[in-house]
Coordinates of C-alpha atoms in Angstrom, one line a residue:
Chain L
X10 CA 145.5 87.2 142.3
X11 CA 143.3 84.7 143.7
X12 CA 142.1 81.5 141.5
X13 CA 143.9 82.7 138.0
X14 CA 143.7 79.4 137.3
X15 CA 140.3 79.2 137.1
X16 CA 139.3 82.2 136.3
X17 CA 141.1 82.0 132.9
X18 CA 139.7 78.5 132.1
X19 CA 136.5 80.0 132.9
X20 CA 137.2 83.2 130.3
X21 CA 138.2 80.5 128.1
X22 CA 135.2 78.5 127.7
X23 CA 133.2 81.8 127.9
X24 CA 134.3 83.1 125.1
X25 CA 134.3 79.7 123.4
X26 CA 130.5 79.4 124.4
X27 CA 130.3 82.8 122.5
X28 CA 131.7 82.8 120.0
X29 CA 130.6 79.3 119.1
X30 CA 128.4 80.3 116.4
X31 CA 131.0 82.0 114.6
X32 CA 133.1 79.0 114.9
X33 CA 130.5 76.9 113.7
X34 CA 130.0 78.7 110.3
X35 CA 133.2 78.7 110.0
X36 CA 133.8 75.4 110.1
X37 CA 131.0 74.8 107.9
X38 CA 132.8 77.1 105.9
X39 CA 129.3 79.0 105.1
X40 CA 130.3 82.3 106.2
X41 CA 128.9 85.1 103.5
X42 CA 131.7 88.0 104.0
X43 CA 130.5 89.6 100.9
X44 CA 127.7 89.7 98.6
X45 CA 128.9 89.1 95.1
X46 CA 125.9 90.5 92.5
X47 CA 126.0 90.0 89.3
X48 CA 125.3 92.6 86.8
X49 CA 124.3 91.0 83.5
X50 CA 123.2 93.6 81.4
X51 CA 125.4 95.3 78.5
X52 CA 124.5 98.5 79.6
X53 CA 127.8 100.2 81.4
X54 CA 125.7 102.8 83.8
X55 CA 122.4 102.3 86.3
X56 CA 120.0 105.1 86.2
X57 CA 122.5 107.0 89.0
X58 CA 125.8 106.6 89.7
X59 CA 126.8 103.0 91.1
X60 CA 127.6 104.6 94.9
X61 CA 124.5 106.1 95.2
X62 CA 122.8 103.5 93.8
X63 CA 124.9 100.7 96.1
X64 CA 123.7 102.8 99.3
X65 CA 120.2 104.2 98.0
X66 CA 118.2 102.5 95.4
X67 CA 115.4 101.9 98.1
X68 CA 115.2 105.5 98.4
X69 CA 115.0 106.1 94.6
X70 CA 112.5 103.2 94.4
X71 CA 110.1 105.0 97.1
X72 CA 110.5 108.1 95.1
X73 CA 110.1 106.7 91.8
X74 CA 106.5 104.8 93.5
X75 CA 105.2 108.2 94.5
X76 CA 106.4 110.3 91.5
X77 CA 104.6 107.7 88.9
X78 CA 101.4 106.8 91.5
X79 CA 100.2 110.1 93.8
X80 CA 102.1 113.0 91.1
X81 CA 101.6 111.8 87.3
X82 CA 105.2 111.7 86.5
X83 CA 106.6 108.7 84.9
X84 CA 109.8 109.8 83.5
X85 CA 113.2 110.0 85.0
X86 CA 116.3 111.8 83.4
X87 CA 119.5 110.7 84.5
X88 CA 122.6 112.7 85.3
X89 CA 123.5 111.7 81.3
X90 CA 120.2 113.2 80.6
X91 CA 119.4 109.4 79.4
X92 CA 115.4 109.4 80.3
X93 CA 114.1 106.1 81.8
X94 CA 110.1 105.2 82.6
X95 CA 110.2 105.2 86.4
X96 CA 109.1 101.7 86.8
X97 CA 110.6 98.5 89.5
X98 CA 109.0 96.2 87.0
X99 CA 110.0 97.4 83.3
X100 CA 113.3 99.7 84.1
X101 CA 114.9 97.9 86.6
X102 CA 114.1 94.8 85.7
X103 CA 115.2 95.2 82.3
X104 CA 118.6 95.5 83.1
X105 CA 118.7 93.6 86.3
X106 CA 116.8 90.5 84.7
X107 CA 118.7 88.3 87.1
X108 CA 117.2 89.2 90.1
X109 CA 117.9 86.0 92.6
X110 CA 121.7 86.6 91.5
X111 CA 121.6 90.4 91.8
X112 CA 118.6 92.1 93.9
X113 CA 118.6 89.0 96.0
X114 CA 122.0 88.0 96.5
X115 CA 122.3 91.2 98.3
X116 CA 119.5 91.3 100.1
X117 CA 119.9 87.3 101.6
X118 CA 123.4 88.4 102.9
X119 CA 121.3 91.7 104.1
X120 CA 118.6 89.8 105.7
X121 CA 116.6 92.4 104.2
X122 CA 113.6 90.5 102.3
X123 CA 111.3 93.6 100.4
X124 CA 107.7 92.9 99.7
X125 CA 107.3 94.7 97.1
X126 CA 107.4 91.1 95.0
X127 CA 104.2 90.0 96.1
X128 CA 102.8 92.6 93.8
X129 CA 105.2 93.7 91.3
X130 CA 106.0 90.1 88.6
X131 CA 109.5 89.1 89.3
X132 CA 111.0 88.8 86.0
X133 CA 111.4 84.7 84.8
X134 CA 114.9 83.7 85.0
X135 CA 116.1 81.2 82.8
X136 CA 117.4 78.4 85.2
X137 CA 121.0 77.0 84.5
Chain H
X9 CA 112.9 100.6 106.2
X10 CA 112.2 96.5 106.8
X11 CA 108.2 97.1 108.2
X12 CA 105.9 95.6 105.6
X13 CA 102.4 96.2 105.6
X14 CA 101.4 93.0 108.2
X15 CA 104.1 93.8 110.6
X16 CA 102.5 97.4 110.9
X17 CA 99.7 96.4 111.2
X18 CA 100.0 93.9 113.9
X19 CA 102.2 96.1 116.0
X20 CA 100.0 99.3 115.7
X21 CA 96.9 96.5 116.7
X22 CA 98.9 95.5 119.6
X23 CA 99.8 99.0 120.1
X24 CA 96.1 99.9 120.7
X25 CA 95.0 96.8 122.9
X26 CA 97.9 97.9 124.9
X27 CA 96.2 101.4 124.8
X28 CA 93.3 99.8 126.0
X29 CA 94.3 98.1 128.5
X30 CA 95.2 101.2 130.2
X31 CA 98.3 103.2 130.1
X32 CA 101.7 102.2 127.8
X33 CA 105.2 102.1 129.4
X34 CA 105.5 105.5 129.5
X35 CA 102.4 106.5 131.4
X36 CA 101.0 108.6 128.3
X37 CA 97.5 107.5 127.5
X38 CA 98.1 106.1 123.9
X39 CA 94.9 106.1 122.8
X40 CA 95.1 109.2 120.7
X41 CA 98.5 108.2 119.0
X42 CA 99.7 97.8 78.7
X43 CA 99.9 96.7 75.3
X44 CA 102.4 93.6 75.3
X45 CA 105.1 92.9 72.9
X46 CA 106.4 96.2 71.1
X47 CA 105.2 98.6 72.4
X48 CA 107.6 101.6 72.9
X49 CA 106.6 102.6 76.1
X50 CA 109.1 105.7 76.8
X51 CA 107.9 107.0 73.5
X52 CA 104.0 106.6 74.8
X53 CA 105.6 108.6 77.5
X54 CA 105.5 111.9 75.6
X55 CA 102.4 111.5 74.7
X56 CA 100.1 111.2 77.4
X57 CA 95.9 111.3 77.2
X58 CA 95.3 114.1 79.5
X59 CA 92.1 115.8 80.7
X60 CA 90.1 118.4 83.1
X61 CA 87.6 116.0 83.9
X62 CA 87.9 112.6 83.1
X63 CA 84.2 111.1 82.4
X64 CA 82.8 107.7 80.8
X65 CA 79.2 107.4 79.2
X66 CA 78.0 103.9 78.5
X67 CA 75.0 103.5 75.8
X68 CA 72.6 101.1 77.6
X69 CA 70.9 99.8 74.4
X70 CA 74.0 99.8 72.7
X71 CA 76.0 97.1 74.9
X72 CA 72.7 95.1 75.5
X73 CA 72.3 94.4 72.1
X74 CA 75.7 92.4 72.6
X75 CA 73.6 89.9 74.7
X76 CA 75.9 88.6 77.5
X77 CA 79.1 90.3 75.5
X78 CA 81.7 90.3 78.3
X79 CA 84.8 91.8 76.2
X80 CA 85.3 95.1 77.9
X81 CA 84.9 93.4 81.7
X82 CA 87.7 90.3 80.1
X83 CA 90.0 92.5 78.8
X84 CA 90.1 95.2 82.2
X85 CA 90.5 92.3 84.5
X86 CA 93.3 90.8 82.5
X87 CA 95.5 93.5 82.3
X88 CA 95.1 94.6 85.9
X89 CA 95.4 91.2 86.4
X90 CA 91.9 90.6 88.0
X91 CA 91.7 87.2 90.5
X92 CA 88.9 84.8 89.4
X93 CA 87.3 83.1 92.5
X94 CA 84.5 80.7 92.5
X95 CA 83.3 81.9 96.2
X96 CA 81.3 84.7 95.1
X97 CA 83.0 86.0 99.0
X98 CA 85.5 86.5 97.9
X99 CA 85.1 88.0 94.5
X100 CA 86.7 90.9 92.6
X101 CA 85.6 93.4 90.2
X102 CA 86.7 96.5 88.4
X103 CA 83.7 96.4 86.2
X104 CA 80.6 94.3 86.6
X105 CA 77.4 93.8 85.7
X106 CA 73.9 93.7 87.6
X107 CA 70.3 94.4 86.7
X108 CA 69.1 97.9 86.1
X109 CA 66.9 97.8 89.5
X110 CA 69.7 96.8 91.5
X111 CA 71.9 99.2 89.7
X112 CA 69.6 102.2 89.7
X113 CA 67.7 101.6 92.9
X114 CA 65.1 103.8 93.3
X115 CA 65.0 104.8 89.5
X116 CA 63.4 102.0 88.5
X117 CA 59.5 102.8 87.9
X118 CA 57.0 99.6 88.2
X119 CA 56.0 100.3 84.0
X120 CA 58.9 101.7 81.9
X121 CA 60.3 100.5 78.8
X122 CA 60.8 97.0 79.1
X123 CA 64.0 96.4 77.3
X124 CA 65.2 98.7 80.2
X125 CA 63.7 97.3 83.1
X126 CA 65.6 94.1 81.9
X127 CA 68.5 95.0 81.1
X128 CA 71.5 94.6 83.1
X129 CA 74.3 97.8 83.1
X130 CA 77.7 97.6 83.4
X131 CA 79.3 99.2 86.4
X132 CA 82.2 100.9 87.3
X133 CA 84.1 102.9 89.8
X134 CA 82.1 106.3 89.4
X135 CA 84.8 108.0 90.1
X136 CA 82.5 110.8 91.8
X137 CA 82.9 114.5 92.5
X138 CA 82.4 114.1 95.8
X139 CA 84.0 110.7 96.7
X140 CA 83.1 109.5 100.2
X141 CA 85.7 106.7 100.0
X142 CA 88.5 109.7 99.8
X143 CA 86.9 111.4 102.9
X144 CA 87.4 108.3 104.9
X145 CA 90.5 107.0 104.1
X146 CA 92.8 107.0 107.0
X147 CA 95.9 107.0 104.6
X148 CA 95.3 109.2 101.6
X149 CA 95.6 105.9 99.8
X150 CA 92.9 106.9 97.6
X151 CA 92.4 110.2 96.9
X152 CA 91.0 112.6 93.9
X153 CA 93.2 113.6 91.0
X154 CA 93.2 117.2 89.1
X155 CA 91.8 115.2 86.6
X156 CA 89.3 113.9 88.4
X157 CA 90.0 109.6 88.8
X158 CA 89.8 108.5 92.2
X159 CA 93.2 106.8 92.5
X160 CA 94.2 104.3 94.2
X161 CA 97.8 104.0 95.9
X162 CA 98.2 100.2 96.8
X163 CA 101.4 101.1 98.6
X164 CA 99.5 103.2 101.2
X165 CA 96.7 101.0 101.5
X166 CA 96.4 99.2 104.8
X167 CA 93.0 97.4 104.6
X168 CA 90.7 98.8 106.7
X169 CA 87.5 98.7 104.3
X170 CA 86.4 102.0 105.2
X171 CA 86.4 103.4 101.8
X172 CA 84.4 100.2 100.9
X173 CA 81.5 101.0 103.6
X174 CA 81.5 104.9 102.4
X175 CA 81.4 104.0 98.6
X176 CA 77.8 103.3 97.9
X177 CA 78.2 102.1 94.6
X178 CA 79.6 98.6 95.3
X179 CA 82.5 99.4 93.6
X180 CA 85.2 98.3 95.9
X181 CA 86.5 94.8 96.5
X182 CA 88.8 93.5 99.2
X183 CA 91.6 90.8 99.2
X184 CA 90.6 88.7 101.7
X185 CA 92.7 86.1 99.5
X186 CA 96.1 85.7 97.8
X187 CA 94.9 86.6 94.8
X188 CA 97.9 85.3 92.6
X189 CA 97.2 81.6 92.6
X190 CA 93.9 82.5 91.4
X191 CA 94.8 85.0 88.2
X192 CA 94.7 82.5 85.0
X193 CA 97.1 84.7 82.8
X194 CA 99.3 86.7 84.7
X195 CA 100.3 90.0 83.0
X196 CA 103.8 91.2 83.9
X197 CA 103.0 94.7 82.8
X198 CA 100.3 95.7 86.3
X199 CA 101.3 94.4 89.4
X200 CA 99.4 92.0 91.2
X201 CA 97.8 93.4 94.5
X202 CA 98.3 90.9 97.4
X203 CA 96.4 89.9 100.6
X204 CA 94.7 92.4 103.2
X205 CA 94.5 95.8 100.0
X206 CA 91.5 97.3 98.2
X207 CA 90.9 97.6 94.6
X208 CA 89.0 99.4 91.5
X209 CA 88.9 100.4 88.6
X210 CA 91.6 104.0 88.1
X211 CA 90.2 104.9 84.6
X212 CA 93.5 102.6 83.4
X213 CA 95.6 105.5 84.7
X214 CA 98.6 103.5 83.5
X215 CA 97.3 103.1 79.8
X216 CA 96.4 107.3 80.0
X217 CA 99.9 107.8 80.8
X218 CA 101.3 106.1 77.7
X219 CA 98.7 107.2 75.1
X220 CA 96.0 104.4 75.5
X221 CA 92.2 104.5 75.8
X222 CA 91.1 102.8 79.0
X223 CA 91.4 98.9 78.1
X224 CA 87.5 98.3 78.1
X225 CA 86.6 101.1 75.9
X226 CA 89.3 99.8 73.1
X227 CA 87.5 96.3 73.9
X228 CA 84.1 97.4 73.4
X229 CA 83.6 97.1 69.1
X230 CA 80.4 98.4 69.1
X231 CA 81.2 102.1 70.9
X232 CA 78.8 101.2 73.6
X233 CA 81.5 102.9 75.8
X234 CA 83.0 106.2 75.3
X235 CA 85.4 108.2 77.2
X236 CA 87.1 111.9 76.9
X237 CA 87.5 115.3 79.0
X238 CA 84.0 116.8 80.2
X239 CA 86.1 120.3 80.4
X240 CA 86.0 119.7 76.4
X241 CA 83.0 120.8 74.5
X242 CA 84.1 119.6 71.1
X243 CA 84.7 115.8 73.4
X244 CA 83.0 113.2 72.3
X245 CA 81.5 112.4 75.5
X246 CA 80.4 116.0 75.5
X247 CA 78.4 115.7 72.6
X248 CA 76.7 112.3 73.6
X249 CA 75.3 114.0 76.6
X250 CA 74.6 117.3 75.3
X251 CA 72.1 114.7 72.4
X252 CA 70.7 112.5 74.3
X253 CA 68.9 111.7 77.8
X254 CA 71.2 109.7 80.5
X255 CA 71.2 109.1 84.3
X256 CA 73.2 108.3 86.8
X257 CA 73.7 106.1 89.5
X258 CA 71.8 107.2 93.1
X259 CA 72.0 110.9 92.2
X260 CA 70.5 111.9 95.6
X261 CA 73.2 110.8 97.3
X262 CA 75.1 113.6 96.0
X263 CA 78.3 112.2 95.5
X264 CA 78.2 113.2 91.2
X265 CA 79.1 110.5 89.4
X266 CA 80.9 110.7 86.3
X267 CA 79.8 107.7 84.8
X268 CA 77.1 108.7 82.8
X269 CA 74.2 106.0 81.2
X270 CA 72.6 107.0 78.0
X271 CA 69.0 106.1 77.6
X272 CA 68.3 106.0 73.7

């Protein structure tokens, strides 16, 4: 093989280059590697179970806006038959009340950023 | 999933100068591409206001013996959370008031009894019939219920103001604006609306849901406003207009209002 040598420093510092961002946070120590949210409420179940809710509340949310605004319907039963107004701001919020340590914590880690806060009221968080 | 309303916006408008340019990458011609505090509201919930045909009458001489009473207008706008601007440009109204011969142009007669000619009506959202602002929405963001309010869905609404050049009633504003810095006591219970949507009045569809009377007629102490089902003879609204004379607002256009004015 010609120029090993070189061609491995070369890989080297390519890879350094690279991966230099990684390295970076690293050393920084900022890395998220998971989102941590925190549920504050009493209550022991969501509205659906926990998986579905983990990979699908924006799809329950857009049903939940279309059920209450273009069909009338405002209530939701639960699997527990538990009934719950379909509402972001009231339902939701009512257990969730901690939203920058539970909605957003995932969704900064996410870089998902929803808009649906520059119409709905965030709830008021007591600040520690 | 992560495409607000802007983003869409900006990237169907670039989509289209593209389009206009000439052809896209591909060759195609794109070119045709409530109460606060403790309230129960789950409980409200079963109990719903329902109706055929939603309707509103409002008693002229009635509210204009309130002179310059404004409690029906305050109370809509702050539970829907109604922006306050100085810039009359940028203002917003779901109910609003303006002198009878602006209101009923072309009603007006040159002699006619006075305390008419000078008084000044409130207005709402007709909430029409025949709604031209529903047959010109590009999005169904507005559309007619079964029980006949013209909704609104702020969701779907993208801003294009062409329900507000086909409603010829006025009753349309725009958010040219943030509105939030400019609502003196936010209500957490209605979401704000936010730059670049349209708004009106919806009959307080989410006060009908939970039991209420739209917030202006439970405002209104004197009854100069009443509201019920037209469908309903025994109504109360019914029987107002079967007794007594009313008009409404630019009836040859057509468009059947169903905000009706009593003339006593």
């Amino acid at each position: 093989m010609y120029d090993a040598g070189k061609i491995i420093i070369g890989l080297v510092v390519f890879l350094a280059l690279v991966s230099y961002p990684i390295w970076y946070d690293a050393a920084r120590g900022d890395i998220p590697t998971s989102a941590d949210p925190k549920i504050v409420t009493a209550e022991k179940e969501c509205v659906a179970p926990t998986d579905y809710m983990k990979d699908s509340h924006m799809d329950l949310l857009n049903q939940w806006r279309d059920d209450v605004v273009r069909k009338g319907v405002r209530v939701y039963t639960a699997e527990s038959g538990r009934k719950f107004e379909m509402s972001l701001s009231h339902t939701c919020m009512d257990c969730h009340s901690n939203k920058s340590e539970f909605c957003d914590e995932c969704h900064n880690y996410a870089g998902v950023n929803p808009y649906c806060w520059d119409c709905h009221i965030e709830p008021e968080e007591v600040q520690q | 999933m992560t495409i607000d309303r802007r983003k869409f916006i900006k990237t169907a408008g670039l989509a289209s100068l593209a389009g206009l340019v000439g052809k896209n990458v591909l060759g195609q011609d794109v070119s045709d591409v409530i109460e606060p505090g403790s309230f129960d509201r789950l409980s409200g919930l079963q109990s719903p206001l329902q109706a055929r045909r939603w309707a509103m009458a409002v008693d002229i001489g009635k509210c204009e013996k309130q002179h310059d009473c404004t409690k029906c207008i305050d109370a809509c706008h702050l539970v829907h959370n109604v922006p306050k601007f100085d810039n009359p440009k940028d203002e917003i109204k779901w109910i609003w008031k303006e002198p009878f011969e602006h209101a009923f142009h072309e009603q007006e007669n040159e002699f006619q009894k006075t305390d008419l000619i000078h008084s000044t009506p409130l207005l709402f959202c007709n909430h029409c019939d025949i709604p031209p602002c529903v047959s010109v929405c590009p999005t169904r963001a507005t559309w007619k219920r079964e029980d006949g309010i013209v909704m609104m869905d702020w969701h779907r609404c993208i801003g294009c103001r062409y329900c507000m050049a086909g409603c010829p009633y006025g009753s349309r504003s725009f958010n040219w604006r943030d509105p939030r810095p400019f609502i003196e006591d936010q209500q957490k219970d209605f979401p704000t609306r936010m730059r670049g949507v349209v708004e009106k009045c919806t009959f307080c569809d989410e006060r009908l849901a939970v039991g209420l009377l739209p917030a202006c007629v439970e405002a209104c102490d004197v009854g100069a406003l009443v509201f019920g089902d037209l469908e309903d003879p025994e109504s109360n609204v019914r029987k107002l207009l079967n007794n007594n004379f009313s008009i409404r607002r630019k009836p040859g256009l057509g468009t059947q209002p169903e905000v009706y004015y009593i003339i006593s």
